[in-house]
Short mmCIF file of C-alpha atoms in Angstrom, two decimals:
data_model
loop_
_atom_site.label_atom_id
_atom_site.label_comp_id
_atom_site.label_asym_id
_atom_site.label_seq_id
_atom_site.Cartn_x
_atom_site.Cartn_y
_atom_site.Cartn_z
CA MET A 1023 82.19 79.82 -22.03
CA ARG A 1024 80.72 76.37 -21.45
CA SER A 1025 78.59 74.78 -24.16
CA ASP A 1026 75.33 73.05 -23.15
CA THR A 1027 76.11 70.25 -25.60
CA ALA A 1028 76.63 66.94 -23.83
CA VAL A 1029 78.08 63.71 -25.20
CA VAL A 1030 76.04 60.84 -23.72
CA ASP A 1031 77.47 57.31 -23.34
CA ARG A 1032 74.97 54.58 -22.48
CA GLY A 1033 77.39 51.66 -22.88
CA GLN A 1034 75.67 48.28 -23.00
CA TYR A 1035 72.50 49.65 -21.41
CA PRO A 1036 70.77 51.73 -24.14
CA ASP A 1037 67.34 51.16 -22.61
CA ALA A 1038 68.26 51.81 -18.99
CA VAL A 1039 66.02 54.40 -17.37
CA THR A 1040 67.98 56.91 -15.29
CA PRO A 1041 67.09 60.27 -13.70
CA TRP A 1042 69.02 61.98 -16.50
CA GLU A 1043 65.97 61.59 -18.72
CA ARG A 1044 63.99 63.94 -16.44
CA GLU A 1045 64.56 67.59 -17.34
CA GLY A 1046 63.77 68.83 -13.84
CA TRP A 1047 66.21 66.40 -12.27
CA ARG A 1048 68.94 67.41 -14.72
CA ALA A 1049 68.43 71.06 -13.93
CA ASP A 1050 68.57 70.44 -10.17
CA ALA A 1051 71.60 68.16 -10.34
CA LEU A 1052 73.66 70.28 -12.69
CA GLY A 1053 72.73 73.47 -10.87
CA TRP A 1054 73.93 71.87 -7.62
CA ALA A 1055 77.17 70.81 -9.31
CA GLU A 1056 77.74 74.29 -10.74
CA ARG A 1057 77.27 75.84 -7.29
CA GLY A 1058 79.73 73.32 -5.89
CA LEU A 1059 82.31 74.33 -8.47
CA ALA A 1060 81.77 78.01 -7.77
CA ALA A 1061 82.28 77.43 -4.04
CA HIS A 1062 85.81 76.27 -4.89
CA GLY A 1063 86.45 79.11 -7.33
CA LEU A 1064 86.16 76.83 -10.36
CA CYS A 1065 84.66 77.79 -13.69
CA GLU A 1066 83.25 75.16 -16.03
CA THR A 1067 84.36 75.21 -19.67
CA GLY A 1068 83.73 72.97 -22.66
CA PRO A 1069 81.06 70.33 -23.31
CA ARG A 1070 80.04 67.81 -20.69
CA LYS A 1071 80.51 64.08 -21.09
CA VAL A 1072 77.73 62.00 -19.58
CA ARG A 1073 78.00 58.31 -18.70
CA LEU A 1074 74.67 56.63 -17.94
CA ARG A 1075 74.47 53.23 -16.31
CA PRO A 1076 71.74 51.55 -14.23
CA TRP A 1077 73.95 52.05 -11.17
CA SER A 1078 74.98 55.69 -11.65
CA VAL A 1079 74.83 58.93 -13.59
CA LEU A 1080 78.34 60.30 -14.11
CA VAL A 1081 79.07 63.70 -15.67
CA ARG A 1082 82.56 64.87 -16.55
CA MET A 1083 82.76 68.63 -16.25
CA SER A 1084 85.79 70.43 -17.71
CA VAL A 1085 87.04 73.38 -15.69
CA ALA A 1086 89.41 76.21 -16.45
CA GLY A 1087 93.02 75.14 -16.15
CA GLY A 1088 92.59 71.83 -17.91
CA GLU A 1089 91.35 69.78 -14.96
CA ALA A 1090 88.14 67.81 -14.78
CA VAL A 1091 85.54 67.48 -12.04
CA TRP A 1092 83.05 64.63 -11.85
CA PHE A 1093 79.44 64.76 -10.75
CA LYS A 1094 78.08 61.40 -9.63
CA ALA A 1095 74.51 60.45 -8.75
CA ASN A 1096 73.80 57.05 -7.21
CA PRO A 1097 70.45 55.24 -7.30
CA PRO A 1098 68.65 54.56 -3.98
CA ALA A 1099 70.34 51.17 -3.52
CA SER A 1100 73.79 52.77 -3.38
CA ALA A 1101 72.93 56.32 -2.34
CA PHE A 1102 75.07 55.75 0.74
CA GLU A 1103 78.18 56.19 -1.43
CA ALA A 1104 78.07 59.98 -1.21
CA GLY A 1105 78.07 60.07 2.58
CA LEU A 1106 80.58 57.23 2.78
CA THR A 1107 82.98 59.03 0.44
CA GLU A 1108 82.78 62.14 2.60
CA ALA A 1109 83.40 60.13 5.78
CA LEU A 1110 86.33 58.21 4.31
CA ALA A 1111 87.99 61.48 3.36
CA ARG A 1112 87.97 62.34 7.10
CA TRP A 1113 88.95 58.93 8.43
CA VAL A 1114 91.54 57.76 5.88
CA PRO A 1115 92.39 60.88 3.85
CA GLY A 1116 95.45 59.45 2.14
CA TYR A 1117 93.57 56.57 0.55
CA VAL A 1118 90.53 58.17 -1.10
CA LEU A 1119 89.39 61.21 -3.04
CA ARG A 1120 88.23 64.21 -1.03
CA PRO A 1121 84.89 65.32 -2.49
CA LEU A 1122 84.35 68.95 -3.38
CA ALA A 1123 80.68 68.69 -2.38
CA VAL A 1124 78.28 66.00 -1.18
CA ASP A 1125 74.52 65.78 -0.84
CA ALA A 1126 74.18 62.59 1.17
CA ASP A 1127 70.38 62.66 1.18
CA ARG A 1128 70.20 62.66 -2.62
CA GLY A 1129 73.27 60.48 -3.20
CA TRP A 1130 75.14 63.19 -5.11
CA SER A 1131 78.90 63.77 -5.10
CA LEU A 1132 81.19 66.26 -6.79
CA LEU A 1133 84.67 64.78 -7.06
CA PRO A 1134 88.05 65.96 -8.29
CA ASP A 1135 89.83 64.03 -11.00
CA GLY A 1136 91.91 61.25 -9.46
CA GLY A 1137 94.60 60.99 -12.12
CA THR A 1138 95.58 57.83 -13.98
CA ILE A 1139 93.37 54.79 -13.44
CA PHE A 1140 95.41 51.75 -12.41
CA ARG A 1141 94.18 49.73 -15.40
CA ASP A 1142 95.43 52.43 -17.76
CA ALA A 1143 98.77 52.48 -15.96
CA LEU A 1144 99.06 48.71 -16.43
CA ASP A 1145 98.09 48.96 -20.10
CA SER A 1146 100.60 51.76 -20.65
CA ALA A 1147 103.33 49.68 -19.04
CA ALA A 1148 102.32 46.69 -21.14
CA ALA A 1149 102.82 48.76 -24.28
CA ARG A 1150 106.44 49.31 -23.27
CA THR A 1151 107.37 45.97 -21.75
CA ALA A 1152 105.92 42.91 -20.06
CA VAL A 1153 104.06 43.97 -16.92
CA ASP A 1154 105.31 42.45 -13.70
CA PRO A 1155 102.42 40.97 -11.68
CA ARG A 1156 104.03 42.55 -8.62
CA ALA A 1157 102.42 45.78 -9.80
CA TRP A 1158 99.37 44.68 -7.78
CA GLU A 1159 101.35 44.14 -4.55
CA GLU A 1160 101.62 47.72 -3.34
CA PRO A 1161 98.00 48.70 -4.02
CA LEU A 1162 96.88 45.60 -2.13
CA ARG A 1163 99.14 46.49 0.82
CA GLN A 1164 97.76 50.01 0.91
CA TYR A 1165 94.16 48.86 0.55
CA ALA A 1166 94.57 46.41 3.43
CA GLY A 1167 96.11 49.17 5.52
CA MET A 1168 93.05 51.31 4.85
CA GLN A 1169 90.74 48.45 5.82
CA ARG A 1170 92.58 47.92 9.09
CA ALA A 1171 92.42 51.64 9.88
CA LEU A 1172 88.64 51.53 9.35
CA VAL A 1173 87.93 48.67 11.78
CA PRO A 1174 86.94 51.09 14.60
CA TYR A 1175 84.43 52.77 12.27
CA ALA A 1176 82.53 49.65 11.19
CA ASP A 1177 79.36 50.47 13.14
CA GLU A 1178 79.41 54.07 11.97
CA ILE A 1179 79.86 52.93 8.38
CA GLU A 1180 76.70 50.85 8.67
CA ARG A 1181 74.84 53.83 10.13
CA LEU A 1182 75.67 55.69 6.91
CA GLY A 1183 73.52 53.13 5.11
CA VAL A 1184 76.27 50.81 3.91
CA PRO A 1185 74.86 47.26 3.83
CA GLY A 1186 76.03 44.78 6.41
CA ALA A 1187 77.38 41.39 5.32
CA ARG A 1188 79.15 40.53 8.55
CA THR A 1189 80.77 37.15 8.94
CA ALA A 1190 78.39 35.93 11.64
CA ALA A 1191 75.34 36.89 9.55
CA LEU A 1192 76.49 35.47 6.21
CA PRO A 1193 74.44 32.24 6.44
CA GLU A 1194 71.24 34.29 6.86
CA THR A 1195 72.33 36.60 4.05
CA PHE A 1196 72.95 33.54 1.89
CA ASP A 1197 69.46 32.21 2.67
CA ARG A 1198 67.86 35.51 1.69
CA ILE A 1199 69.59 35.94 -1.65
CA VAL A 1200 69.13 32.29 -2.66
CA ALA A 1201 65.41 32.47 -1.83
CA GLY A 1202 64.98 35.69 -3.78
CA ASN A 1203 66.97 34.77 -6.89
CA THR A 1204 64.68 33.71 -9.75
CA ALA A 1205 67.48 32.81 -12.17
CA LEU A 1206 68.71 29.77 -10.24
CA GLU A 1207 67.92 26.43 -11.82
CA PRO A 1208 66.18 23.93 -9.50
CA ALA A 1209 69.28 21.70 -9.47
CA ASP A 1210 71.50 24.65 -8.52
CA ARG A 1211 69.09 25.73 -5.81
CA GLY A 1212 69.14 22.23 -4.38
CA ALA A 1213 72.95 22.07 -4.49
CA LEU A 1214 73.19 25.41 -2.69
CA SER A 1215 70.82 24.14 -0.02
CA GLU A 1216 73.04 21.11 0.49
CA LEU A 1217 76.09 23.38 0.67
CA ARG A 1218 74.70 25.50 3.51
CA PRO A 1219 76.03 23.40 6.44
CA ARG A 1220 79.55 23.65 5.01
CA LEU A 1221 79.07 27.39 4.49
CA VAL A 1222 78.20 27.75 8.18
CA GLU A 1223 81.40 25.90 9.06
CA TRP A 1224 83.45 28.17 6.78
CA CYS A 1225 82.01 31.25 8.48
CA GLU A 1226 82.75 29.86 11.92
CA GLU A 1227 86.30 28.97 10.95
CA LEU A 1228 86.86 32.38 9.38
CA ALA A 1229 85.58 34.10 12.52
CA GLU A 1230 88.04 32.10 14.62
CA VAL A 1231 90.95 33.78 12.83
CA GLY A 1232 90.04 36.84 14.88
CA ILE A 1233 90.02 39.55 12.19
CA ALA A 1234 87.21 42.05 12.77
CA ASP A 1235 84.70 42.99 10.09
CA THR A 1236 85.38 46.30 8.36
CA LEU A 1237 84.78 48.02 5.03
CA ASP A 1238 84.81 45.74 1.98
CA HIS A 1239 84.91 47.55 -1.36
CA SER A 1240 83.47 44.35 -2.87
CA ASP A 1241 84.44 45.21 -6.46
CA LEU A 1242 88.11 46.21 -6.31
CA HIS A 1243 89.24 45.52 -9.85
CA ASP A 1244 91.94 47.48 -11.69
CA GLY A 1245 89.44 50.10 -12.84
CA GLN A 1246 88.47 51.07 -9.29
CA LEU A 1247 91.67 52.71 -8.09
CA PHE A 1248 93.85 55.56 -9.24
CA ALA A 1249 97.63 55.57 -9.57
CA PRO A 1250 98.25 59.33 -9.51
CA GLU A 1251 101.98 58.98 -8.89
CA PRO A 1252 104.49 56.14 -8.42
CA GLY A 1253 103.85 54.20 -5.23
CA ARG A 1254 100.60 55.96 -4.31
CA PHE A 1255 97.08 54.71 -4.89
CA THR A 1256 93.62 56.03 -4.12
CA PHE A 1257 90.47 53.92 -4.07
CA PHE A 1258 87.06 54.97 -5.37
CA ASP A 1259 83.61 53.84 -6.51
CA TRP A 1260 82.09 52.54 -3.27
CA GLY A 1261 78.60 51.71 -4.56
CA ASP A 1262 79.08 47.95 -4.02
CA ALA A 1263 80.60 48.34 -0.56
CA ALA A 1264 79.56 46.43 2.53
CA VAL A 1265 80.67 45.93 6.10
CA ALA A 1266 82.08 42.43 5.93
CA HIS A 1267 85.15 40.35 6.62
CA PRO A 1268 88.01 42.31 5.04
CA PHE A 1269 89.50 39.25 3.36
CA CYS A 1270 86.40 38.97 1.14
CA SER A 1271 87.85 41.95 -0.73
CA PHE A 1272 90.62 39.78 -2.16
CA LEU A 1273 88.26 37.85 -4.43
CA VAL A 1274 87.83 40.49 -7.17
CA PRO A 1275 91.43 41.77 -7.47
CA ALA A 1276 92.71 38.19 -7.39
CA ARG A 1277 90.43 37.28 -10.28
CA ALA A 1278 91.56 40.37 -12.21
CA ALA A 1279 95.22 39.58 -11.57
CA ARG A 1280 94.75 35.92 -12.49
CA GLU A 1281 93.16 36.91 -15.81
CA ARG A 1282 96.00 39.29 -16.64
CA PHE A 1283 99.02 37.44 -15.23
CA GLY A 1284 97.97 33.82 -14.65
CA PRO A 1285 97.41 31.91 -11.39
CA GLU A 1286 101.12 31.75 -10.58
CA ALA A 1287 100.97 35.44 -9.59
CA LEU A 1288 98.44 34.88 -6.81
CA PRO A 1289 100.61 33.61 -3.91
CA ARG A 1290 102.73 36.78 -3.92
CA LEU A 1291 99.66 38.99 -4.11
CA ARG A 1292 97.99 37.08 -1.28
CA ASP A 1293 101.01 37.53 0.96
CA ALA A 1294 101.32 41.23 0.06
CA TYR A 1295 97.70 41.75 1.08
CA LEU A 1296 98.14 39.78 4.31
CA GLU A 1297 101.18 41.78 5.44
CA GLN A 1298 98.92 44.33 7.10
CA TRP A 1299 97.19 41.61 9.14
CA THR A 1300 100.26 39.88 10.57
CA GLY A 1301 101.08 40.03 14.24
CA ASP A 1302 98.61 39.85 17.12
CA GLY A 1303 99.56 36.21 17.60
CA ARG A 1304 98.23 35.01 14.23
CA THR A 1305 100.35 32.65 12.19
CA THR A 1306 100.91 32.96 8.46
CA ALA A 1307 99.11 29.64 8.00
CA GLU A 1308 96.05 30.91 9.87
CA LEU A 1309 95.89 34.08 7.79
CA ARG A 1310 96.29 32.19 4.54
CA ARG A 1311 93.55 29.76 5.54
CA GLY A 1312 91.28 32.66 6.44
CA LEU A 1313 91.85 34.29 3.08
CA SER A 1314 91.12 31.02 1.30
CA LEU A 1315 87.78 30.78 3.12
CA ALA A 1316 86.95 34.42 2.40
CA TRP A 1317 87.77 33.85 -1.28
CA ARG A 1318 84.69 31.67 -1.42
CA LEU A 1319 82.47 33.68 0.93
CA GLY A 1320 83.17 36.91 -0.95
CA ALA A 1321 80.91 35.56 -3.70
CA ILE A 1322 77.92 36.13 -1.41
CA GLY A 1323 78.69 39.84 -1.22
CA ARG A 1324 78.97 40.05 -5.00
CA ALA A 1325 75.59 38.35 -5.39
CA CYS A 1326 74.09 40.80 -2.89
CA SER A 1327 75.41 43.77 -4.86
CA TRP A 1328 73.81 42.62 -8.09
CA GLY A 1329 70.52 42.00 -6.31
CA ARG A 1330 70.57 45.50 -4.80
CA LEU A 1331 71.49 47.38 -7.93
CA PHE A 1332 69.07 45.55 -10.23
CA PRO A 1333 66.00 45.07 -8.02
CA GLY A 1334 62.80 43.61 -9.32
CA ALA A 1335 64.30 42.38 -12.57
CA SER A 1336 63.03 38.82 -12.41
CA GLY A 1337 65.42 36.64 -14.35
CA GLY A 1338 67.24 39.74 -15.58
CA ALA A 1339 70.77 41.02 -15.16
CA GLY A 1340 70.68 41.19 -11.37
CA ASP A 1341 69.37 37.68 -10.83
CA ALA A 1342 71.50 36.18 -13.59
CA GLU A 1343 74.73 37.72 -12.30
CA GLY A 1344 73.74 36.98 -8.72
CA ALA A 1345 73.19 33.32 -9.62
CA ARG A 1346 76.56 33.18 -11.34
CA TRP A 1347 78.28 34.51 -8.24
CA LEU A 1348 76.41 32.13 -5.94
CA LEU A 1349 77.64 29.20 -7.99
CA GLU A 1350 81.21 30.45 -7.42
CA LEU A 1351 80.79 29.06 -3.90
CA PHE A 1352 81.41 25.61 -5.41
CA ALA A 1353 84.69 26.64 -7.05
CA GLU A 1354 87.87 25.66 -5.25
CA PRO A 1355 89.99 28.71 -4.38
CA LEU A 1356 93.25 28.81 -6.25
CA LEU A 1357 95.17 29.47 -3.03
#
């Protein structure tokens, strides 16, 4: 018999206001989740564990047999994740979790447990021996393969509500987020204005590589994919996603790998990611140059995500993090 006791984790956001505080919302959401479990013949047992963040409500529900099922509720800015997750399970079933239930209108998902998180797998390996940076190579190959498979669905992905940050529109996107960011110092705002002509040139050069826009996870660090068994990876947590140049995705995992392994690991990881994009008359040099450009331009997508998920917080977390990412445009890529 399940207990109604819930352990609530608010992390670094003790004052964040989420729908969980509303009794009526909790009753609706948990009732929906319970019906979703029952539809799959699952019976909930044990206390729930609740994780509250400004960008999601996440509830771990234990079920008979020792497994766990996760209820996730997204805020309006990323409510598209529920419908996107359902669509990805149809389009690229080997790369993502298949939800047990989805309410796309309310941004609710009921998801099976994905197994070991990649970060935990790396930490476990580190406890036994030095981790080889090549551990990132295969997940990057598989992720790029998924992106390439999703190219034909780019328009449909946008119709699901996923934001567009397409290569041709990035200068206008840049203008919008710079104008709306209240945390930028006047000197930084002026420097970004002076950078804009170069940014336009980078976008034009990147477009000339000839790689079509597709789904960009936009926050693919080592805590955003599962490693359920050797050699297989599944990708999750699509709340920051956008339709953008695929190479922009390399920014976040490259930073994570650099922090863990050092910059010397990056050339191998770059080439592992680019394997899926070879052929079609493109040279290795052209692909590497494109990825170097996207390394910089991916910062615009990260700034957009923070602005979406923390709206109206003048000078707060959204603007501050968005400003930090915008200033990454001045940093030289390490590749």
